[in-house]
Coordinates of C-alpha atoms and ligand atoms in Angstrom, one line a residue:
X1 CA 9.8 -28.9 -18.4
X2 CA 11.9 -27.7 -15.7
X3 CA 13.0 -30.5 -12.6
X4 CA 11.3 -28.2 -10.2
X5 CA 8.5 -27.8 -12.4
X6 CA 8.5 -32.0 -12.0
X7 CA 8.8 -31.8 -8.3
X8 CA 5.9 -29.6 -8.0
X9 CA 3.6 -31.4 -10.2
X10 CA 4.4 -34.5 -8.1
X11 CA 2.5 -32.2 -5.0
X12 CA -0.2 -30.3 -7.2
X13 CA -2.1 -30.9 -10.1
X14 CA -0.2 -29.9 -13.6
X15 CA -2.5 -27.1 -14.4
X16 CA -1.3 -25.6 -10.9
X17 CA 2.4 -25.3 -12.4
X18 CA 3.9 -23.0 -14.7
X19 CA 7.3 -23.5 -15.9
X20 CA 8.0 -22.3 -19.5
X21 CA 9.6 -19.1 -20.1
X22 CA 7.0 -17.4 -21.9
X23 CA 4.6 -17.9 -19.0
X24 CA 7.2 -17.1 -15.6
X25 CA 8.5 -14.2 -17.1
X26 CA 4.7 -12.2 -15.8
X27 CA 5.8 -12.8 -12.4
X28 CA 9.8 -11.3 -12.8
X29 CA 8.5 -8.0 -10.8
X30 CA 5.6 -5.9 -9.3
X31 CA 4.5 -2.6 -10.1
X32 CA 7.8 -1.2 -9.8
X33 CA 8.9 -2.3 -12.8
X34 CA 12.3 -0.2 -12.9
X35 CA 14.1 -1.3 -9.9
X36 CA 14.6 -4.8 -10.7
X37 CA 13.5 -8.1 -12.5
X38 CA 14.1 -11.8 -12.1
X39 CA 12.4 -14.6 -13.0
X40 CA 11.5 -17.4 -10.8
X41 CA 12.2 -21.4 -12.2
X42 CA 8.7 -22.2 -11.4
X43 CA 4.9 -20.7 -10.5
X44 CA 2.7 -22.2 -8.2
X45 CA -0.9 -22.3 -8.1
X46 CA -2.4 -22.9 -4.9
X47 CA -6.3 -24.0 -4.1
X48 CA -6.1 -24.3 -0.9
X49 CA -3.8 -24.2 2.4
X50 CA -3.3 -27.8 2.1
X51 CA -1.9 -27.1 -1.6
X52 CA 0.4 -23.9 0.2
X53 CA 1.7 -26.4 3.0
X54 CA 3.1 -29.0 0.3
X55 CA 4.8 -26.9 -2.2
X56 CA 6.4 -24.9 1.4
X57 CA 7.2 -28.8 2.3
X58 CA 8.4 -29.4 -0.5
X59 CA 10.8 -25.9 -1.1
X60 CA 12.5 -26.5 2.6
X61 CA 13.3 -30.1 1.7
X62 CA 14.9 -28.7 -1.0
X63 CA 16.1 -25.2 0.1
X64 CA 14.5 -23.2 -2.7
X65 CA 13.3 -19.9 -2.2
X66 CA 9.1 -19.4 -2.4
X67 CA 7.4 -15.9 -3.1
X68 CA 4.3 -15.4 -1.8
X69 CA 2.6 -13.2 -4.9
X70 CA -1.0 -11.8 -4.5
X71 CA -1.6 -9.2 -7.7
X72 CA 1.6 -7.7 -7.9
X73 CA 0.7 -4.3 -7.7
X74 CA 3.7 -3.9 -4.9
X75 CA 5.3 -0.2 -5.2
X76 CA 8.6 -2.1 -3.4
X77 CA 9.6 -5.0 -5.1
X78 CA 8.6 -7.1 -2.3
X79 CA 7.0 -10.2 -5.0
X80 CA 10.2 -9.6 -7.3
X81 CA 11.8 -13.1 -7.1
X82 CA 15.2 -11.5 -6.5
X83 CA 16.7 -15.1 -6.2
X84 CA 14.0 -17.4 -8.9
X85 CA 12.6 -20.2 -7.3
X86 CA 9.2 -21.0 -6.8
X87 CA 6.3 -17.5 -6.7
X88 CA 3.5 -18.7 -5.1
X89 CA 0.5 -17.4 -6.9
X90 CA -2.5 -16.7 -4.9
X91 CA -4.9 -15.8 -7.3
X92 CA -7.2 -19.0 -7.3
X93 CA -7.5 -18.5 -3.3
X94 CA -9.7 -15.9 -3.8
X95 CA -13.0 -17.5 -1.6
X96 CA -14.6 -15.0 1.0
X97 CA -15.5 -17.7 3.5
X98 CA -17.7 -16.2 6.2
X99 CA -19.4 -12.6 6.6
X100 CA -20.6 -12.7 10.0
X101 CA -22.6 -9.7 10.6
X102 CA -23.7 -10.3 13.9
X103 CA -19.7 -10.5 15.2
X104 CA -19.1 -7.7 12.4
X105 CA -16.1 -9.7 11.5
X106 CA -15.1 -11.5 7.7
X107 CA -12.8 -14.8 7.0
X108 CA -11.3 -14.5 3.6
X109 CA -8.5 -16.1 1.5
X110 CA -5.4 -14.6 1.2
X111 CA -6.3 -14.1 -2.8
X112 CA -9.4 -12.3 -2.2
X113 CA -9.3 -9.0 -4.6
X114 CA -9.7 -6.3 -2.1
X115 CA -12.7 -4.5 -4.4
X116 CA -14.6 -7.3 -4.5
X117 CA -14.4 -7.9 -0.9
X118 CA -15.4 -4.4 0.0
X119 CA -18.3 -4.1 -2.9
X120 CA -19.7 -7.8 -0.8
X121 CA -20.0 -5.9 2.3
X122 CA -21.4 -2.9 1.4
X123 CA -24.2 -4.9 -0.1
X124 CA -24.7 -6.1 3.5
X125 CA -24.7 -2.2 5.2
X126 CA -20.9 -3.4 6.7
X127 CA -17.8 -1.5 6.0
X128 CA -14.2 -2.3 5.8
X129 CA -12.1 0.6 5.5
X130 CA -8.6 -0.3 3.8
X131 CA -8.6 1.8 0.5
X132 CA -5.3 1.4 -1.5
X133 CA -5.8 2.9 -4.6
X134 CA -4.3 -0.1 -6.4
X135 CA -8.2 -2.2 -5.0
X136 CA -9.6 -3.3 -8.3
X137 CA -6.8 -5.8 -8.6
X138 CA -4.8 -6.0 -5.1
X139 CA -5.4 -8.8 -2.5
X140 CA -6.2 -9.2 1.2
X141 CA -3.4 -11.2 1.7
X142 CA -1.5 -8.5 0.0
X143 CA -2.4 -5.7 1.8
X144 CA -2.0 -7.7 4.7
X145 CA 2.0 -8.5 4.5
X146 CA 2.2 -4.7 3.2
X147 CA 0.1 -3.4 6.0
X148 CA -1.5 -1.4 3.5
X149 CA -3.2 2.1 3.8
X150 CA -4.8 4.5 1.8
X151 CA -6.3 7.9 1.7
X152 CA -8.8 6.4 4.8
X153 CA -6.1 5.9 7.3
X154 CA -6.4 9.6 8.5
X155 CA -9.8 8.0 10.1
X156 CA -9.9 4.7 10.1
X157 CA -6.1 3.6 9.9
X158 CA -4.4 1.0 7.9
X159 CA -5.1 -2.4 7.1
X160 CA -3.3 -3.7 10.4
X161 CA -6.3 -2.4 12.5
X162 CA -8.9 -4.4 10.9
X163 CA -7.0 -8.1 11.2
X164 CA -7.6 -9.7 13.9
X165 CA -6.3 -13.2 12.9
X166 CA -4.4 -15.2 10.3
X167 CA -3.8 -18.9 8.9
X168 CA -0.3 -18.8 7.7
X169 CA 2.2 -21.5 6.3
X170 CA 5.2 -21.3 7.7
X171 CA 8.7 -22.1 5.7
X172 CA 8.2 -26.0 6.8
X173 CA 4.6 -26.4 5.9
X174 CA 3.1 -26.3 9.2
X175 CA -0.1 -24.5 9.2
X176 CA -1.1 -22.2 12.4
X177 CA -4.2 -19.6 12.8
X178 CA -2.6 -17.1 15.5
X179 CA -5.6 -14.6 16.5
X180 CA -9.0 -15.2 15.6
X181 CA -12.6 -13.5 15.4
X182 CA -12.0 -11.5 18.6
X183 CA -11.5 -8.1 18.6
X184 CA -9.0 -7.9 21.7
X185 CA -6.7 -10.5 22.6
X186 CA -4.2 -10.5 25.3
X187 CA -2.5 -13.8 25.0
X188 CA 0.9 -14.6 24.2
X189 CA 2.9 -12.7 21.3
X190 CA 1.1 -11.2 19.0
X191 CA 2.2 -13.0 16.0
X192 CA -1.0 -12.4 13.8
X193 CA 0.8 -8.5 14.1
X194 CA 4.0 -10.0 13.7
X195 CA 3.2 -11.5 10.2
X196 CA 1.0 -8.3 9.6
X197 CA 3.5 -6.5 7.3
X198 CA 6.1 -9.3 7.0
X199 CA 6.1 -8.7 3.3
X200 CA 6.4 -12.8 2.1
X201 CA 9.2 -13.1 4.8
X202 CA 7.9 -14.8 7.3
X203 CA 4.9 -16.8 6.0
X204 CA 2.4 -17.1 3.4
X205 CA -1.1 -16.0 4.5
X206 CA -3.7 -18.3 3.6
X207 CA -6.8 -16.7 5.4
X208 CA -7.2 -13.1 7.0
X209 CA -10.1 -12.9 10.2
X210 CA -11.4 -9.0 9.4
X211 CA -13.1 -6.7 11.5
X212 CA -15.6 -5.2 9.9
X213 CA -17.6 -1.7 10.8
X214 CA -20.9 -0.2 10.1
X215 CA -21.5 1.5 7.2
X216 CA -21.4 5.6 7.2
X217 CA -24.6 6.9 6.2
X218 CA -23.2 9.6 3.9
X219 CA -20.7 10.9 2.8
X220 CA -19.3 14.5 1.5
X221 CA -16.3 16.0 -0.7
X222 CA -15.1 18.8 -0.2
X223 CA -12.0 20.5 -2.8
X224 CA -9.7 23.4 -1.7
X225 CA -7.8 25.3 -4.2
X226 CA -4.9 26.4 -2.2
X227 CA -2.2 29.5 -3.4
X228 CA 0.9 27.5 -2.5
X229 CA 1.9 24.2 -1.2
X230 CA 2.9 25.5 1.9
X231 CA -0.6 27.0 2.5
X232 CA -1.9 23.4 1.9
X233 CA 0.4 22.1 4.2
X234 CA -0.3 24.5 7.1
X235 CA -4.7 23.5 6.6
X236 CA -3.9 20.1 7.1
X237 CA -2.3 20.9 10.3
X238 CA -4.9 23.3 11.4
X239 CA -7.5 20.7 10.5
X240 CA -5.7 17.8 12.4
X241 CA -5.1 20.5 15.4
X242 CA -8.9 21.5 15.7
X243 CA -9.6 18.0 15.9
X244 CA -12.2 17.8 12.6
X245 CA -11.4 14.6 11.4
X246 CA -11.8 13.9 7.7
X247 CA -12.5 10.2 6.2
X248 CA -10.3 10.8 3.7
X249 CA -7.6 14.4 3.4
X250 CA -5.7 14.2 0.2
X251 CA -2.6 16.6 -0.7
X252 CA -2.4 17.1 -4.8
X253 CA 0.1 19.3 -6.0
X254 CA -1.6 21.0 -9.4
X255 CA 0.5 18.7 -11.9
X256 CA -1.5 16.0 -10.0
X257 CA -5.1 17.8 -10.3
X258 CA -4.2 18.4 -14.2
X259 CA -3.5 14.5 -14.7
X260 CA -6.6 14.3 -12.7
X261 CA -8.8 16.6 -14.7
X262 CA -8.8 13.7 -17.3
X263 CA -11.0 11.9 -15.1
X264 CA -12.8 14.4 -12.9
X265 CA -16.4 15.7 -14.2
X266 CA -16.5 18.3 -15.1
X267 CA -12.8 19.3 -15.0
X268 CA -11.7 21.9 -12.2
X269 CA -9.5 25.3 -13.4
X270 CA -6.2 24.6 -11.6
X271 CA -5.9 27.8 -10.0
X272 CA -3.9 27.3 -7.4
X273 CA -0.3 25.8 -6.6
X274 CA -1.8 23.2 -4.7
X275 CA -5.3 21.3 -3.9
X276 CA -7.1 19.5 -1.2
X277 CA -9.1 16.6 -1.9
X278 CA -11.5 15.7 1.5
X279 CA -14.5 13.4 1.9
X280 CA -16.4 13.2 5.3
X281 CA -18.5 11.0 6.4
X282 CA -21.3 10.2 9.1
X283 CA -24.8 11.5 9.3
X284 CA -25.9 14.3 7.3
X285 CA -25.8 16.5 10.7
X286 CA -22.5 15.4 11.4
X287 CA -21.3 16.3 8.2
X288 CA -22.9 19.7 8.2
X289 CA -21.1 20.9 11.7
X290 CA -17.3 19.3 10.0
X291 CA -17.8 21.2 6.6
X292 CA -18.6 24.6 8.8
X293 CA -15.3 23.8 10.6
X294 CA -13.3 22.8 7.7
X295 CA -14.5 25.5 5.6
X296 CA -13.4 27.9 8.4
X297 CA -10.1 26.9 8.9
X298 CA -9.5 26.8 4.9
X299 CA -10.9 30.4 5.0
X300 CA -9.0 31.5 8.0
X301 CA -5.7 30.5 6.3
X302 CA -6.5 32.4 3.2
X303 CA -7.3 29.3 0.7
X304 CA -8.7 30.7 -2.9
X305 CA -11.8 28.8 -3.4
X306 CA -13.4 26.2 -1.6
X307 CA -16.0 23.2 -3.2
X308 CA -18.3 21.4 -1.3
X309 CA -19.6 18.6 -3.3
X310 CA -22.9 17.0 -2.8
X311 CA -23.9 15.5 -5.9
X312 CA -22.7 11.7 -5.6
X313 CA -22.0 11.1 -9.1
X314 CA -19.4 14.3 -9.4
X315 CA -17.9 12.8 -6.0
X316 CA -17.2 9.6 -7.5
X317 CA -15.2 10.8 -9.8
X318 CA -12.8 12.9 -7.7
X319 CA -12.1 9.7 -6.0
X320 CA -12.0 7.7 -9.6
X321 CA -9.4 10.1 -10.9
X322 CA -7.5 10.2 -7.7
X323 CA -6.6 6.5 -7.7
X324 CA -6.1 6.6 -11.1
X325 CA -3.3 9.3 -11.0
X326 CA -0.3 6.6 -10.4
X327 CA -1.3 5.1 -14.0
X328 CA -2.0 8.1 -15.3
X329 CA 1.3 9.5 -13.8
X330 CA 3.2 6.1 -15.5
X331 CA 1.5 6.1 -19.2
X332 CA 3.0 9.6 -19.8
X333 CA 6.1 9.9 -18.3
X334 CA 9.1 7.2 -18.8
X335 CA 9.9 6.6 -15.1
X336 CA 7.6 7.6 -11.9
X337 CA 9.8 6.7 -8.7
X338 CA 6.7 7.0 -5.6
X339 CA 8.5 7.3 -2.0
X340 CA 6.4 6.7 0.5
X341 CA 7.3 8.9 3.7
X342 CA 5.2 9.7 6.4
X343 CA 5.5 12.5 9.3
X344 CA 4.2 13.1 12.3
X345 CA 1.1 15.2 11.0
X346 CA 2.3 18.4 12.3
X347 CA 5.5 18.3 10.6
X348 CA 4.0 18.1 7.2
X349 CA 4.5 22.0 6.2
X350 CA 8.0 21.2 7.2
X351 CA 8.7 18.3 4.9
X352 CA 7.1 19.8 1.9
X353 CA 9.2 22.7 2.5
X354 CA 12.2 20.2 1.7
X355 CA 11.4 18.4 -0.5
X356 CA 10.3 21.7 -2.5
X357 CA 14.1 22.6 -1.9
X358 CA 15.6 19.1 -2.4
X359 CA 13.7 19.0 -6.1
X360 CA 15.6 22.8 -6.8
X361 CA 19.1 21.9 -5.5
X362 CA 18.8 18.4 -7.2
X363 CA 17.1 19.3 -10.4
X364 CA 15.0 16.8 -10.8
X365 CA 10.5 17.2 -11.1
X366 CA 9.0 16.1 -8.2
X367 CA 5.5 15.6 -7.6
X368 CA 3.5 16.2 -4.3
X369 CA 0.6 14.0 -3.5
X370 CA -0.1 11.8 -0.9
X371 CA -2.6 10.8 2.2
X372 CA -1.4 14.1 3.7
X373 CA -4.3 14.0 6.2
X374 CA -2.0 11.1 8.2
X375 CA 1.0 12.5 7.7
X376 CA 1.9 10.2 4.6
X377 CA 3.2 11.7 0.9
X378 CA 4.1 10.0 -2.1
X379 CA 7.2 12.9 -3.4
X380 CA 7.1 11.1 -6.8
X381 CA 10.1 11.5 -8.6
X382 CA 8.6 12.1 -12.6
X383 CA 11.6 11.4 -14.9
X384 CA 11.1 11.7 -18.6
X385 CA 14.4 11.5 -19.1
X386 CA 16.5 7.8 -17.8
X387 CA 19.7 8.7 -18.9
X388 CA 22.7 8.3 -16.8
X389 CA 23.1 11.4 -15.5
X390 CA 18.9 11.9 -14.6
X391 CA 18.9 8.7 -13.0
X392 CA 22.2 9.4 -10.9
X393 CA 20.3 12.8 -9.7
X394 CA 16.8 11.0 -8.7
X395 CA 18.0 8.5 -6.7
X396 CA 20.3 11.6 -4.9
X397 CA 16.9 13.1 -4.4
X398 CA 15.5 10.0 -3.2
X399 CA 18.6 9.5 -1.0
X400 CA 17.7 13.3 0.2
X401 CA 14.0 12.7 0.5
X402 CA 14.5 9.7 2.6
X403 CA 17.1 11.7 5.0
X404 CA 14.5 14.6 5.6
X405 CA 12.0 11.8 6.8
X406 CA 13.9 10.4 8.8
X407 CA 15.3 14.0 10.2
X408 CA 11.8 15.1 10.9
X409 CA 10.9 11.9 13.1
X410 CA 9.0 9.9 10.6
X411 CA 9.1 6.6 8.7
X412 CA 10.3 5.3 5.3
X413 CA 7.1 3.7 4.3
X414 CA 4.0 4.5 5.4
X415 CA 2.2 1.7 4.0
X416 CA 4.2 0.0 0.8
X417 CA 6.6 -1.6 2.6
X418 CA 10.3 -2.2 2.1
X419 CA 10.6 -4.8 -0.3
X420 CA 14.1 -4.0 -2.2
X421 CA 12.9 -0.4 -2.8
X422 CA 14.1 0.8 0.3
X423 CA 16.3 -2.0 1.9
X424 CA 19.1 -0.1 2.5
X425 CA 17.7 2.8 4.0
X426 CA 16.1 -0.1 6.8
X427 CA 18.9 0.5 9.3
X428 CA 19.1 4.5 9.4
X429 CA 15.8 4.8 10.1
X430 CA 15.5 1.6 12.9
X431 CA 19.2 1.7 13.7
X432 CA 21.4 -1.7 14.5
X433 CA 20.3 -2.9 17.4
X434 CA 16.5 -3.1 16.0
X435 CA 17.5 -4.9 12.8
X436 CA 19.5 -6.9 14.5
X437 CA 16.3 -8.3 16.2
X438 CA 14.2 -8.1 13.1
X439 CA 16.6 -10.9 11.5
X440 CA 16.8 -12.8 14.4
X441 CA 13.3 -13.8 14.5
X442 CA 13.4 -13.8 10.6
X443 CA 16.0 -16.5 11.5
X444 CA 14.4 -18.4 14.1
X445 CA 10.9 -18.8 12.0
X446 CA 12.5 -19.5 8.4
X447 CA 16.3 -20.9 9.2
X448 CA 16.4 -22.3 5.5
X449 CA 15.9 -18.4 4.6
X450 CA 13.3 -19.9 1.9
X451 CA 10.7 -17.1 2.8
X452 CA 10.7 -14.5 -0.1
X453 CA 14.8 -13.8 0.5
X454 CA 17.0 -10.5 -0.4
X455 CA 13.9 -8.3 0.9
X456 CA 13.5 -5.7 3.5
X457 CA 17.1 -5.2 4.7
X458 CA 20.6 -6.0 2.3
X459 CA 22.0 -8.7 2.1
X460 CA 25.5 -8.6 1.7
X461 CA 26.8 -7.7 -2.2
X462 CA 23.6 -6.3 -2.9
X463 CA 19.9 -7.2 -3.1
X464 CA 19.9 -7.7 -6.7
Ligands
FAD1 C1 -2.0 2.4 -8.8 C2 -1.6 1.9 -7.5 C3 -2.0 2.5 -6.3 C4 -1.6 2.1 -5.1 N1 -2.1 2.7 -4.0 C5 -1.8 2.3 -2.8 C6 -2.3 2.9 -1.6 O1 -3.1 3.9 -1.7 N2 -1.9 2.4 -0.4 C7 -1.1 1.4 -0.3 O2 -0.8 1.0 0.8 N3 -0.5 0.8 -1.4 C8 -0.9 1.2 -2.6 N4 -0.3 0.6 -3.7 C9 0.6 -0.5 -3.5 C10 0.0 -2.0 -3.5 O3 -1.2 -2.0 -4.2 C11 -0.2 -2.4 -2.1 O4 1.1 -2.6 -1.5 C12 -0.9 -3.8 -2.0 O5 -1.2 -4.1 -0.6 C13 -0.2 -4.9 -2.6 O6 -1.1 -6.0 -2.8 P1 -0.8 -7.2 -3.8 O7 -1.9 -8.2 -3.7 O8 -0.7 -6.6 -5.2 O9 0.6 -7.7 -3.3 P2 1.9 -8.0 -4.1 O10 2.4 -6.8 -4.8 O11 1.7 -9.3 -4.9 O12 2.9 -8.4 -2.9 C14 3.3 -7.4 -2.0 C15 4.1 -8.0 -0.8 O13 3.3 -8.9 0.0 C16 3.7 -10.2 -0.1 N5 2.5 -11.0 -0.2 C17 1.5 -10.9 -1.1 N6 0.5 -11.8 -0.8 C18 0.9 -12.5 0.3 C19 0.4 -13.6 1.1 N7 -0.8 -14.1 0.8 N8 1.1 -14.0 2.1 C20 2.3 -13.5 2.5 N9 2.9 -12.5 1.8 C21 2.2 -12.0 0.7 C22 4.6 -10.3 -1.3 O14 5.6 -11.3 -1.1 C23 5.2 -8.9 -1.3 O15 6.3 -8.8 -0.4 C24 -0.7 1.0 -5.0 C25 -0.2 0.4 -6.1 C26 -0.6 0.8 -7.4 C27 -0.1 0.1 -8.6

């Protein structure tokens, strides 16, 4: 038994700590298991905030770093305890408090799985629209300190949108609840925004206030075989530019339909270079005036075949297969690097353009799929080869890839956040000056630097 491990028992009960080796070693990284791994002296379970507030007291008494941890399905690092101490494990703080349809607004733990959450409302006609593909295991608090998107942000945005308020423990255990149920609030900082995205460095987050929306009536999918992945790139422009306004406007290179076809029923010929995976939604009416427009535009821009999907049960598993494909993707191959760039929407045809050339002048296989209708792909670096040399040339892609986001006015992460993954690209995209702020309030909530340390930007010598 480990002297932390005594410490924290002396605040919880024992079956709230792990300690041996056997049982840390789960929590030494996230989903990305090749960037780093490290395990942490001690896990904490927490049942409640009060539980949170005591180990946090406890850690800044002490100075030992704390990792907030929700499922670990990160695609960053961000719950990798880069530096051990204590990950805070939120999985038995997984209550959904209060649906309240009448305000069309949710309270939930920070540990509630995301799939579960989302399966209660639907029961009730309500509908919350984060979708990460990872939402069988992921949490709310999770996708909260990722901001977290998926394929529904081209409509609905990202997870950011739909929070209204927090409970977080901050570094010394004192508990606050910036926001609230209200869906507009123009008081003071926004700090329930601020810790939106902080990825573990700022707070943990006990309890996420949700805005909820009503449920679409129905819902459509539509598949577009496309002759090239330039053609693909140019409909999702045109589509953007004419206004039509998909729930959901995936981008799947054919390697990615292929993988797919595993799942999807019954399988698709891959006929074309490149595919477009679309659901609508609304009213049936609504949905028939979209699929006109959408099947025009597809048409006009010389698409090979289009597939309007009605029956439900061959929909679902379009969408089944397509968050799937990461899996898929990693049971195969021996690594599968996913960047995470996003665009503004009209410069899409542009990026994939070079990223098409960075994969040729780098030699490395790079896979095109991502929430293309918001601007965001996942180039996904697919390595069955980790040599020296084939590593050395992905991360020059990745280094490449990176640089033509930036170059083309977009972001590093869309929605997986920084974590270690992409630390030292923080400053080309935000520059100095902006960094400089980010750690000053980093250093004015968390002065210990107890919060989930070595993440989003370098520290000096290295992250890990
Ligand atoms: C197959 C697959 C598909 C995916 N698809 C998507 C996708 O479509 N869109 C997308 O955005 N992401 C996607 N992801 C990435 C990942 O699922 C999301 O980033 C998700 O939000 C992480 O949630 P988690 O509970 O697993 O958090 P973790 O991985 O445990 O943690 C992520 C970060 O949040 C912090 N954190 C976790 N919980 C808390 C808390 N309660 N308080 C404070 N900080 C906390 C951690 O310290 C860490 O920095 C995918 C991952 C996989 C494996």
């Amino acid at each position: 038994m480990s002297t932390l491990g005594k410490d924290l028992r002396r605040v919880l009960r024992t079956d709230q700590v792990l300690d041996l080796a056997e049982d840390v070693s789960a929590y030494a990284n996230d989903a990305t298991y090749y960037i780093a791994k490290k395990n942490p002296d001690a896990v904490a379970l927490p049942e409640s905030t009060a539980d949170v507030s005591a180990i946090l007291k406890l850690a800044s008494l002490n100075v030992i770093p704390v990792v907030p941890r929700g499922a670990g399905s990160g695609l960053a690092g961000g719950c990798t305890p880069v530096h051990g101490g204590i990950v805070i494990d939120m999985k038995r703080m997984n209550n959904i408090i209060e649906i309240d349809n009448r305000n069309m607004s949710a309270t939930v733990e920070g540990g509630v799985v995301l799939g579960n959450f989302v399966k209660k409302v639907e029961r009730m006609g309500l509908f919350y629209p984060p979708d990460p593909q990872s939402s069988q295991v992921c949490t709310i608090g999770g996708n909260i300190a990722t901001r977290a998107g998926g394929p529904r942000g081209v409509k609905y945005g990202t997870t950011e949108r739909y929070v209204t308020g927090v409970e977080a423990v901050m570094a010394d255990g004192t508990v606050i609840t910036p926001g609230g149920k209200v869906v507009k609030q123009s008081s003071g900082y926004d700090l329930t925004h601020l810790f939106t995205g902080s990825e573990g460095t700022l707070c943990v987050i006990t309890r996420g206030m949700l805005r909820l929306l009503p449920l679409p009536p129905s819902k459509r999918t539509i598949v577009v075989a496309c002759t090239n992945i330039d053609q693909a790139a140019g409909i999702v422009s045109e589509i953007i530019a004419r206004g039509a306004v998909p729930a959901m406007l995936e981008f799947l290179a054919n390697i990615a339909i292929m993988t797919m076809n595993n799942y999807i029923k019954p399988p698709i010929p891959v006929n074309g270079e490149a595919f477009l995976l679309m659901e609508l939604d609304g009213s049936e009416a609504q949905l028939d005036v979209e699929s006109v427009e959408i099947e025009d535009v597809c048409r006009s821009l010389g698409a090979l075949e289009i597939r309007i999907i009605k029956n439900p049960e061959e929909s679902e598993t379009y969408w089944y297969a397509r968050s799937r494909l990461y899996p898929l993707l990693t049971s195969v191959l021996k690594r599968v690097i996913t960047e995470d760039i996003t665009v503004p929407r009209n410069k899409l045809p542009e990026l994939v353009r070079r990223i098409q050339g960075i994969a040729v002048s780098s030699g490395v296989l790079i896979g095109l799929a991502g929430h293309a209708g918001d601007g965001n792909l996942h180039p996904t670096i697919l390595m069955g080869d980790i040599g020296e040399e084939m590593s050395r040339k992905a991360e020059h892609a990745i280094e490449e890839i990176i640089k033509a986001g930036i170059d083309l006015d977009g972001t590093i992460s869309g929605e997986h956040g920084i974590g270690i993954h992409k630390s030292r690209f923080l400053e080309l995209e935000h520059g100095s000056e902006q960094v400089a702020i980010m750690k000053s309030v980093k250093k004015a909530l968390d002065p210990l630097n107890i919060m989930n340390p070595g993440k989003i930007w370098m520290e000096e010598g290295g992250n890990c």
